[in-house]
Coordinates of N, CA and C in Angstrom, one line a residue:
X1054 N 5.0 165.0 2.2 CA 5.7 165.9 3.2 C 6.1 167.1 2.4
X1055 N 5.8 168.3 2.7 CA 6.1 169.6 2.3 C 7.7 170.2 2.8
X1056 N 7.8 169.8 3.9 CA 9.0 170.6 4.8 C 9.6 169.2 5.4
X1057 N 11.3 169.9 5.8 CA 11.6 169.4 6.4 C 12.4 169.7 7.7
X1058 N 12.3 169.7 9.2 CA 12.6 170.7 9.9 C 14.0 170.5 10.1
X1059 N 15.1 171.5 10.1 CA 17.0 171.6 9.7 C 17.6 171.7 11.2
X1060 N 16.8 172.5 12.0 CA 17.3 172.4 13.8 C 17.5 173.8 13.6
X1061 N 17.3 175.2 13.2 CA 17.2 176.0 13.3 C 16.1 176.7 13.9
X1062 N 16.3 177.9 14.8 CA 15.0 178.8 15.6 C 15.2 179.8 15.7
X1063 N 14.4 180.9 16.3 CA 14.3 182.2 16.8 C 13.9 182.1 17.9
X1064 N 14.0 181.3 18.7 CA 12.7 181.1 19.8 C 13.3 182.1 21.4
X1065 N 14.8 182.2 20.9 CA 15.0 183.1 22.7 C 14.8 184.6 22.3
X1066 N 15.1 184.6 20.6 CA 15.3 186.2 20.5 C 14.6 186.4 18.9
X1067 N 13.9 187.1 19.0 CA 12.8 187.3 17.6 C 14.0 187.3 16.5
X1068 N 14.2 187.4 15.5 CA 15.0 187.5 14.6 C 16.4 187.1 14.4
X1069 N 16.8 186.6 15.3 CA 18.0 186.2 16.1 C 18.3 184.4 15.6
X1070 N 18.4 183.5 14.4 CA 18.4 182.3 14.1 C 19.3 182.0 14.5
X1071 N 19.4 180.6 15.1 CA 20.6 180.0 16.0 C 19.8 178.2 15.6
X1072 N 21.3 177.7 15.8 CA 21.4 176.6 15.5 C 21.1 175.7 16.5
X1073 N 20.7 174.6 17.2 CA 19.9 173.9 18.2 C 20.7 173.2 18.4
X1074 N 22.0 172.4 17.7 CA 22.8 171.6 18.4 C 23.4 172.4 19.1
X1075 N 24.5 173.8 18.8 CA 25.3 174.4 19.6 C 25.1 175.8 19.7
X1076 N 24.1 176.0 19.7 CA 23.7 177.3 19.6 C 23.9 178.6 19.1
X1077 N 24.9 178.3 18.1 CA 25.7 179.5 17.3 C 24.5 179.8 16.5
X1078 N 25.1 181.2 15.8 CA 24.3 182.2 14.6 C 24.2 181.3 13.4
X1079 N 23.6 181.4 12.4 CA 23.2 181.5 11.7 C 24.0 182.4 10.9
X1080 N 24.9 181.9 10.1 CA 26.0 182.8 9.1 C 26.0 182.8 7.3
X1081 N 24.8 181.6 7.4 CA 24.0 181.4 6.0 C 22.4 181.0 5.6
X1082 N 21.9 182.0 5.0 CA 20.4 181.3 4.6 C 20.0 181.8 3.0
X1083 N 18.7 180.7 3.2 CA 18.4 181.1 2.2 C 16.7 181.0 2.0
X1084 N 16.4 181.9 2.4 CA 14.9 182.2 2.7 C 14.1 182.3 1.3
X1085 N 13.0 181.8 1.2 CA 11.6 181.6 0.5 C 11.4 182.7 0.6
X1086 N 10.6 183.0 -0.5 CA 9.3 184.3 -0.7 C 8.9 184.8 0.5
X1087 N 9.1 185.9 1.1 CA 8.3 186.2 2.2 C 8.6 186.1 3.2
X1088 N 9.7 185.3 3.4 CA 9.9 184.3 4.8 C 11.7 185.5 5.2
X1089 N 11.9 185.3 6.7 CA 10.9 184.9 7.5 C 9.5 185.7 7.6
X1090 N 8.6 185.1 8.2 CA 6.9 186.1 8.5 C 7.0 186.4 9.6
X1091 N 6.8 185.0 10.6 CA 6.6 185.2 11.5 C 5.2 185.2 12.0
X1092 N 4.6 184.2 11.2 CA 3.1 184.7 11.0 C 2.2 184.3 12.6
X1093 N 1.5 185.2 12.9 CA 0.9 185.3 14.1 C 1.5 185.1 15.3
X1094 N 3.0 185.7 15.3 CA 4.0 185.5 16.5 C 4.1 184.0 17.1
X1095 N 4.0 183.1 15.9 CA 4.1 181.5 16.7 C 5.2 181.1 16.1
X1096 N 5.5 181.3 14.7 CA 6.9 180.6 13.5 C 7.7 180.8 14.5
X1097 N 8.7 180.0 14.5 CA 10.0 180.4 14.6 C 11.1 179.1 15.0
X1098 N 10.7 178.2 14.4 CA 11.6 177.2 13.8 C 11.7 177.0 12.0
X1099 N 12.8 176.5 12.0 CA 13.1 176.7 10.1 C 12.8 175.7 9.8
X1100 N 12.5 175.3 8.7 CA 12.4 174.4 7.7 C 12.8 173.8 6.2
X1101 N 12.8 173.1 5.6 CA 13.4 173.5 4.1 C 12.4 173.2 3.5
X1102 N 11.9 173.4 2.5 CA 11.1 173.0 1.3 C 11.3 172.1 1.0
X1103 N 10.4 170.8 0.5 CA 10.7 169.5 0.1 C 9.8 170.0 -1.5
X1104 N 9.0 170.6 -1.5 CA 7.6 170.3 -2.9 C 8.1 171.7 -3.2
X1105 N 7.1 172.4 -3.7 CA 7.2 174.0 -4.4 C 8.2 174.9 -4.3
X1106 N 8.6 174.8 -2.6 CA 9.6 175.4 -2.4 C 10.9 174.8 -2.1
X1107 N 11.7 173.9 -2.9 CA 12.5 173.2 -3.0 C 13.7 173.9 -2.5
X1108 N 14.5 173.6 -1.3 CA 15.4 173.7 -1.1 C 15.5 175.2 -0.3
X1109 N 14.3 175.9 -0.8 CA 14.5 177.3 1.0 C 13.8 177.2 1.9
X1110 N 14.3 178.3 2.6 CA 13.8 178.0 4.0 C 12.5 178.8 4.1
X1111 N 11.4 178.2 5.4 CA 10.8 178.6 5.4 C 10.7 178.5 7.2
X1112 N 9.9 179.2 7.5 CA 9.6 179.4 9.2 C 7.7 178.5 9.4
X1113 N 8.4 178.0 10.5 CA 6.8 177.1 10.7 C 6.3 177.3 12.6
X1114 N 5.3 176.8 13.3 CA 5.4 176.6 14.3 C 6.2 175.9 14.8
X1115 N 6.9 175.9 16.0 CA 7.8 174.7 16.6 C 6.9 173.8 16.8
X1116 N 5.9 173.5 17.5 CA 4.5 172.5 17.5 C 5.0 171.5 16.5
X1117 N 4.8 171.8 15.2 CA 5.3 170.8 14.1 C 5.9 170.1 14.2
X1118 N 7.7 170.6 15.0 CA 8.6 169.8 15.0 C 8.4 168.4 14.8
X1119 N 7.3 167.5 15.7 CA 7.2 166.5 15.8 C 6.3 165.6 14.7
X1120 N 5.9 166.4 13.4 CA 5.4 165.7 12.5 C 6.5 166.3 11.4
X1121 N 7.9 166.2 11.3 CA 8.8 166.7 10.2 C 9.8 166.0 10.7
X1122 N 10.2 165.5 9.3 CA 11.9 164.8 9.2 C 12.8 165.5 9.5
X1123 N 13.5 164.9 10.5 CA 15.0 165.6 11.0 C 16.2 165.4 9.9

């Protein structure tokens, strides 16, 4: 497993991360190289690094959700 998905998105408002249990901001991160992309306007759930990128965040398709540890 590379990632692991945290319950964080952007999905009502592009750049806008909010938390999925109660929907508040996002008042700490700590983003990977690059990240967020946004790559091909599909990312926009978070993740953490389990291998290379140990411990930052990274942005994936929501799609994934369902193959990543909660």
């Amino acid at each position: 497993m590379k990632y692991v998905w945290i319950g964080l998105n952007d999905i009502e408002h592009e750049g806008t991360f909010v938390w999925e249990v109660d929907n508040s901001t996002v008042k700490f991160s700590k983003w990977g190289p690059g990240q967020p992309n946004n790559l091909a306007d599909i990312e926009h759930c978070v993740t953490v690094g389990a291998n290379r990128h140990f411990g930052l965040w990274n942005i994936e398709p929501c799609t994934k959700k369902d193959s990543l540890l909660l």
